[in-house]
Amino acid sequence: MSPFTGSATRTPDWRHLRLTVDEGVATVTLARPDKLNALTFGAYADLRDLLAELSRDKSVRALVLGGEGRGFCSGGDVDEIIGATLGMDTAQLLDFNRMTGQVVRAIRECPFPVIAAVHGVAAGAGAVLALASDFRVADPSARFSFLFTRVGLSGGDMGAAYLLPRVVGLGHATRLLMLGEPVRAPEAERIGLISELTEEGGAVQAAQTLARRLADGPALAYAQTKALLTSELDMPLAASIELDASTQALLMNGEDYAEFHAAFTEKRPPKWQGR
């Protein structure tokens, strides 16, 4: 996403989520604990717009996405979204579904790592938000459910049919998206859906620890690695190798690359600048 801004100022308050930023680590908390952090139209829009704003903010180097209360996110609110969509025409429904997809694209395309801190339920759109993240840190209470077919919709919602096979393989993705059955933490770790399984109640702290490690590291190298992982999913090998070569040539002209050599020579830790 482009770092250039127009006339709009940075949003000071977000109505549908909670944001804190601490020395390069942004923490975004879905804050409807009484509804298991079910998403509304406004929550989707806030996530889309927030990720765009943070992508232009060079001070953010890692983001933790979590949920308040007993779970991560139970998906779209049954009354406020499913009930409301029954009264929409095709054009309105297309606008809504495009917006939910824009959230996933924003997670995949933002120039910093996104870490989902998952405890309890991650269902429907909540499971896809975790799936789209670069890391999924979860505690033993976590359970992922791609529920879309259970409400009569395609399991391929919000890019799930694109992302999930690339994370867990086609066989597991077919089962999860077709049947919509919950996958609890031990199995999710076994099939690769979880990046790190923590002790009970430890997901948020572990996600923050990982975010701090990433924020203190070579931010530009991480950003380019994330961009290549996303871009090269559908490239032939020759194109991927050429893109890798171009990226490395650019980074070799960067300050962080020279800083590593200086630090190695002087036998000290590198002072990464993200440039």
Tab-separated table of C-alpha atoms in Angstrom:
chain	number	residue	atom	x	y	z
A	1	MET	CA	0.000	0.000	0.000
A	2	SER	CA	1.257	3.450	-0.877
A	3	PRO	CA	2.673	5.571	1.980
A	4	PHE	CA	1.447	8.768	0.324
A	5	THR	CA	-1.583	10.475	1.862
A	6	GLY	CA	-4.102	13.012	0.667
A	7	SER	CA	-5.948	15.604	2.706
A	8	ALA	CA	-7.550	13.223	5.188
A	9	THR	CA	-6.074	13.185	8.689
A	10	ARG	CA	-5.379	10.047	10.698
A	11	THR	CA	-8.472	8.719	12.466
A	12	PRO	CA	-8.123	9.408	16.220
A	13	ASP	CA	-10.862	7.038	17.402
A	14	TRP	CA	-12.311	3.806	16.035
A	15	ARG	CA	-15.886	3.023	16.925
A	16	HIS	CA	-15.878	-0.721	16.303
A	17	LEU	CA	-12.489	-1.819	17.642
A	18	ARG	CA	-9.763	-0.783	20.048
A	19	LEU	CA	-6.299	0.296	18.876
A	20	THR	CA	-3.096	0.857	20.817
A	21	VAL	CA	0.401	1.437	19.433
A	22	ASP	CA	3.515	0.874	21.534
A	23	GLU	CA	6.985	1.387	20.041
A	24	GLY	CA	6.139	-0.030	16.647
A	25	VAL	CA	3.669	-2.705	17.760
A	26	ALA	CA	0.004	-2.011	16.987
A	27	THR	CA	-2.579	-4.018	18.903
A	28	VAL	CA	-6.070	-4.224	17.423
A	29	THR	CA	-8.718	-5.711	19.701
A	30	LEU	CA	-12.205	-6.721	18.591
A	31	ALA	CA	-14.224	-5.460	21.533
A	32	ARG	CA	-17.764	-6.897	21.594
A	33	PRO	CA	-17.192	-9.547	24.267
A	34	ASP	CA	-20.918	-9.925	24.976
A	35	LYS	CA	-21.335	-11.046	21.342
A	36	LEU	CA	-18.116	-13.095	21.173
A	37	ASN	CA	-16.735	-10.200	19.092
A	38	ALA	CA	-19.177	-10.837	16.250
A	39	LEU	CA	-18.485	-8.546	13.296
A	40	THR	CA	-20.849	-5.855	12.080
A	41	PHE	CA	-20.794	-3.818	8.868
A	42	GLY	CA	-19.006	-1.094	10.799
A	43	ALA	CA	-16.400	-3.508	12.207
A	44	TYR	CA	-15.500	-4.756	8.735
A	45	ALA	CA	-15.230	-1.185	7.454
A	46	ASP	CA	-13.109	-0.108	10.421
A	47	LEU	CA	-10.698	-3.010	9.917
A	48	ARG	CA	-10.400	-2.197	6.204
A	49	ASP	CA	-9.762	1.495	6.826
A	50	LEU	CA	-7.497	1.001	9.845
A	51	LEU	CA	-5.181	-1.376	7.990
A	52	ALA	CA	-4.924	1.138	5.150
A	53	GLU	CA	-4.026	3.927	7.582
A	54	LEU	CA	-1.471	1.843	9.471
A	55	SER	CA	0.095	0.766	6.177
A	56	ARG	CA	0.900	4.393	5.479
A	57	ASP	CA	2.268	4.899	8.991
A	58	LYS	CA	5.958	4.074	8.921
A	59	SER	CA	6.063	3.797	12.730
A	60	VAL	CA	4.078	0.505	12.765
A	61	ARG	CA	6.267	-2.573	12.275
A	62	ALA	CA	4.017	-5.393	13.537
A	63	LEU	CA	0.343	-5.831	14.412
A	64	VAL	CA	-1.392	-8.135	16.884
A	65	LEU	CA	-5.066	-8.897	16.217
A	66	GLY	CA	-7.033	-10.286	19.146
A	67	GLY	CA	-10.451	-10.497	20.706
A	68	GLU	CA	-11.720	-9.395	24.106
A	69	GLY	CA	-13.447	-11.791	26.465
A	70	ARG	CA	-14.108	-15.496	25.937
A	71	GLY	CA	-13.123	-15.805	22.279
A	72	PHE	CA	-11.336	-14.378	19.274
A	73	CYS	CA	-14.259	-13.732	16.887
A	74	SER	CA	-17.484	-15.638	16.247
A	75	GLY	CA	-17.866	-14.317	12.686
A	76	GLY	CA	-20.568	-12.123	11.238
A	77	ASP	CA	-23.303	-11.038	13.627
A	78	VAL	CA	-26.392	-13.162	12.926
A	79	ASP	CA	-28.864	-10.331	13.442
A	80	GLU	CA	-26.880	-7.309	12.275
A	81	ILE	CA	-25.406	-8.916	9.155
A	82	ILE	CA	-27.189	-12.138	8.192
A	83	GLY	CA	-30.603	-10.710	9.017
A	84	ALA	CA	-29.821	-7.446	7.253
A	85	THR	CA	-28.464	-9.081	4.097
A	86	LEU	CA	-31.790	-10.878	3.554
A	87	GLY	CA	-33.261	-7.484	2.665
A	88	MET	CA	-30.483	-6.405	0.277
A	89	ASP	CA	-30.524	-6.488	-3.500
A	90	THR	CA	-27.726	-8.042	-5.555
A	91	ALA	CA	-25.755	-4.802	-5.934
A	92	GLN	CA	-25.801	-4.181	-2.177
A	93	LEU	CA	-24.794	-7.781	-1.464
A	94	LEU	CA	-21.896	-7.499	-3.895
A	95	ASP	CA	-20.722	-4.297	-2.204
A	96	PHE	CA	-20.817	-6.027	1.184
A	97	ASN	CA	-18.981	-9.147	0.041
A	98	ARG	CA	-16.352	-7.069	-1.706
A	99	MET	CA	-15.816	-5.114	1.516
A	100	THR	CA	-15.192	-8.284	3.545
A	101	GLY	CA	-12.700	-9.389	0.923
A	102	GLN	CA	-10.982	-6.017	1.089
A	103	VAL	CA	-10.241	-6.687	4.766
A	104	VAL	CA	-8.461	-9.923	3.856
A	105	ARG	CA	-6.524	-8.199	1.076
A	106	ALA	CA	-5.516	-5.466	3.501
A	107	ILE	CA	-4.149	-8.054	5.948
A	108	ARG	CA	-2.195	-9.815	3.204
A	109	GLU	CA	-0.929	-6.619	1.548
A	110	CYS	CA	-0.020	-4.441	4.541
A	111	PRO	CA	3.763	-4.019	4.803
A	112	PHE	CA	4.114	-5.440	8.324
A	113	PRO	CA	3.514	-8.879	9.845
A	114	VAL	CA	0.060	-9.523	11.308
A	115	ILE	CA	-0.200	-11.945	14.233
A	116	ALA	CA	-3.583	-13.356	15.223
A	117	ALA	CA	-3.766	-14.107	18.971
A	118	VAL	CA	-6.502	-16.750	19.105
A	119	HIS	CA	-8.305	-18.078	22.127
A	120	GLY	CA	-11.727	-19.682	22.204
A	121	VAL	CA	-13.853	-19.486	19.089
A	122	ALA	CA	-12.575	-18.306	15.712
A	123	ALA	CA	-15.573	-18.992	13.503
A	124	GLY	CA	-16.716	-17.952	10.032
A	125	ALA	CA	-15.182	-14.597	9.180
A	126	GLY	CA	-13.215	-14.804	12.436
A	127	ALA	CA	-11.497	-17.961	11.198
A	128	VAL	CA	-10.670	-16.237	7.911
A	129	LEU	CA	-9.193	-13.200	9.677
A	130	ALA	CA	-6.886	-15.561	11.552
A	131	LEU	CA	-6.131	-17.505	8.362
A	132	ALA	CA	-5.184	-14.331	6.492
A	133	SER	CA	-2.728	-13.323	9.220
A	134	ASP	CA	0.959	-14.107	8.832
A	135	PHE	CA	1.109	-15.939	12.166
A	136	ARG	CA	-1.590	-17.643	14.226
A	137	VAL	CA	-0.621	-17.920	17.895
A	138	ALA	CA	-3.246	-19.876	19.815
A	139	ASP	CA	-3.845	-21.394	23.204
A	140	PRO	CA	-5.443	-24.832	23.833
A	141	SER	CA	-8.962	-23.354	23.998
A	142	ALA	CA	-8.805	-22.217	20.352
A	143	ARG	CA	-11.147	-23.779	17.839
A	144	PHE	CA	-11.446	-22.795	14.199
A	145	SER	CA	-14.708	-23.259	12.288
A	146	PHE	CA	-15.266	-22.240	8.656
A	147	LEU	CA	-19.046	-22.210	9.001
A	148	PHE	CA	-20.145	-20.777	5.652
A	149	THR	CA	-21.767	-23.921	4.209
A	150	ARG	CA	-23.703	-24.330	7.460
A	151	VAL	CA	-25.610	-21.136	6.692
A	152	GLY	CA	-26.174	-22.168	3.078
A	153	LEU	CA	-23.268	-20.255	1.519
A	154	SER	CA	-20.102	-21.266	-0.281
A	155	GLY	CA	-17.178	-22.283	1.878
A	156	GLY	CA	-14.997	-20.079	-0.335
A	157	ASP	CA	-15.821	-16.828	1.452
A	158	MET	CA	-13.404	-13.900	1.839
A	159	GLY	CA	-10.628	-15.742	0.000
A	160	ALA	CA	-10.784	-18.856	2.204
A	161	ALA	CA	-10.728	-21.230	-0.785
A	162	TYR	CA	-7.557	-19.503	-1.982
A	163	LEU	CA	-5.720	-19.214	1.334
A	164	LEU	CA	-6.645	-22.364	3.255
A	165	PRO	CA	-5.298	-24.965	0.760
A	166	ARG	CA	-2.020	-23.051	0.709
A	167	VAL	CA	-1.771	-23.257	4.500
A	168	VAL	CA	-3.033	-26.784	5.260
A	169	GLY	CA	-3.221	-28.509	1.850
A	170	LEU	CA	-6.155	-29.238	-0.432
A	171	GLY	CA	-7.386	-32.324	1.425
A	172	HIS	CA	-7.706	-30.653	4.815
A	173	ALA	CA	-9.062	-27.461	3.237
A	174	THR	CA	-11.782	-29.407	1.418
A	175	ARG	CA	-12.898	-31.046	4.652
A	176	LEU	CA	-12.854	-27.828	6.662
A	177	LEU	CA	-14.631	-25.678	4.061
A	178	MET	CA	-17.173	-28.319	2.977
A	179	LEU	CA	-18.227	-29.618	6.382
A	180	GLY	CA	-17.680	-26.545	8.542
A	181	GLU	CA	-16.758	-28.697	11.518
A	182	PRO	CA	-14.693	-27.162	14.334
A	183	VAL	CA	-10.965	-27.838	14.428
A	184	ARG	CA	-9.583	-27.714	17.936
A	185	ALA	CA	-6.112	-26.505	18.806
A	186	PRO	CA	-4.215	-29.848	18.803
A	187	GLU	CA	-5.440	-30.785	15.325
A	188	ALA	CA	-5.041	-27.233	14.065
A	189	GLU	CA	-1.392	-27.348	15.121
A	190	ARG	CA	-0.924	-30.778	13.506
A	191	ILE	CA	-2.207	-29.653	10.093
A	192	GLY	CA	-0.313	-26.363	10.164
A	193	LEU	CA	-3.193	-23.980	10.817
A	194	ILE	CA	-1.545	-22.808	14.068
A	195	SER	CA	1.932	-21.276	13.980
A	196	GLU	CA	2.500	-21.557	17.735
A	197	LEU	CA	0.484	-23.342	20.415
A	198	THR	CA	0.865	-21.765	23.845
A	199	GLU	CA	-0.171	-22.679	27.365
A	200	GLU	CA	-3.726	-21.928	28.462
A	201	GLY	CA	-4.308	-18.175	28.398
A	202	GLY	CA	-0.906	-17.500	26.876
A	203	ALA	CA	-1.816	-16.553	23.300
A	204	VAL	CA	-1.908	-12.784	23.760
A	205	GLN	CA	1.424	-12.600	25.605
A	206	ALA	CA	3.103	-14.920	23.104
A	207	ALA	CA	1.733	-12.873	20.211
A	208	GLN	CA	3.024	-9.679	21.814
A	209	THR	CA	6.452	-11.262	22.330
A	210	LEU	CA	6.604	-12.290	18.681
A	211	ALA	CA	5.394	-8.849	17.587
A	212	ARG	CA	8.126	-7.185	19.633
A	213	ARG	CA	10.750	-9.435	18.059
A	214	LEU	CA	9.475	-8.545	14.592
A	215	ALA	CA	9.154	-4.829	15.365
A	216	ASP	CA	12.742	-4.739	16.587
A	217	GLY	CA	14.032	-6.530	13.490
A	218	PRO	CA	14.767	-5.508	9.884
A	219	ALA	CA	11.324	-4.181	8.979
A	220	LEU	CA	11.995	-3.682	5.275
A	221	ALA	CA	13.305	-7.228	4.916
A	222	TYR	CA	10.176	-8.555	6.636
A	223	ALA	CA	7.911	-6.409	4.459
A	224	GLN	CA	9.541	-7.658	1.271
A	225	THR	CA	9.444	-11.259	2.455
A	226	LYS	CA	5.713	-10.943	3.110
A	227	ALA	CA	5.169	-9.325	-0.290
A	228	LEU	CA	7.069	-12.128	-2.048
A	229	LEU	CA	5.203	-14.862	-0.173
A	230	THR	CA	1.909	-13.371	-1.342
A	231	SER	CA	2.986	-12.477	-4.885
A	232	GLU	CA	4.714	-15.750	-5.700
A	233	LEU	CA	1.861	-18.089	-4.743
A	234	ASP	CA	0.734	-18.270	-8.354
A	235	MET	CA	3.952	-17.476	-10.244
A	236	PRO	CA	6.004	-19.887	-12.326
A	237	LEU	CA	9.457	-20.628	-10.928
A	238	ALA	CA	11.319	-18.481	-13.454
A	239	ALA	CA	9.227	-15.411	-12.622
A	240	SER	CA	9.660	-16.029	-8.890
A	241	ILE	CA	13.427	-16.283	-9.206
A	242	GLU	CA	13.558	-13.055	-11.207
A	243	LEU	CA	11.389	-11.252	-8.644
A	244	ASP	CA	13.596	-12.572	-5.826
A	245	ALA	CA	16.687	-11.328	-7.632
A	246	SER	CA	15.248	-7.849	-8.166
A	247	THR	CA	14.140	-7.625	-4.541
A	248	GLN	CA	17.512	-8.713	-3.184
A	249	ALA	CA	19.338	-6.234	-5.412
A	250	LEU	CA	17.204	-3.421	-3.997
A	251	LEU	CA	17.705	-4.546	-0.389
A	252	MET	CA	21.460	-4.888	-0.920
A	253	ASN	CA	21.466	-1.150	-1.561
A	254	GLY	CA	19.666	-0.568	1.741
A	255	GLU	CA	20.995	0.702	5.044
A	256	ASP	CA	20.077	-2.439	6.988
A	257	TYR	CA	22.237	-4.653	4.781
A	258	ALA	CA	25.255	-2.387	5.334
A	259	GLU	CA	24.422	-2.177	9.046
A	260	PHE	CA	24.532	-5.960	9.377
A	261	HIS	CA	28.031	-6.049	7.932
A	262	ALA	CA	29.195	-3.224	10.182
A	263	ALA	CA	27.679	-4.887	13.259
A	264	PHE	CA	29.204	-8.250	12.371
A	265	THR	CA	32.604	-6.663	11.891
A	266	GLU	CA	32.357	-4.726	15.163
A	267	LYS	CA	30.961	-7.766	17.032
A	268	ARG	CA	27.774	-6.005	18.178
A	269	PRO	CA	24.030	-6.448	17.564
A	270	PRO	CA	22.685	-4.687	14.437
A	271	LYS	CA	20.716	-1.473	14.863
A	272	TRP	CA	17.968	-2.022	12.303
A	273	GLN	CA	16.451	1.071	10.717
A	274	GLY	CA	13.931	-0.513	8.366
A	275	ARG	CA	15.661	1.118	5.388
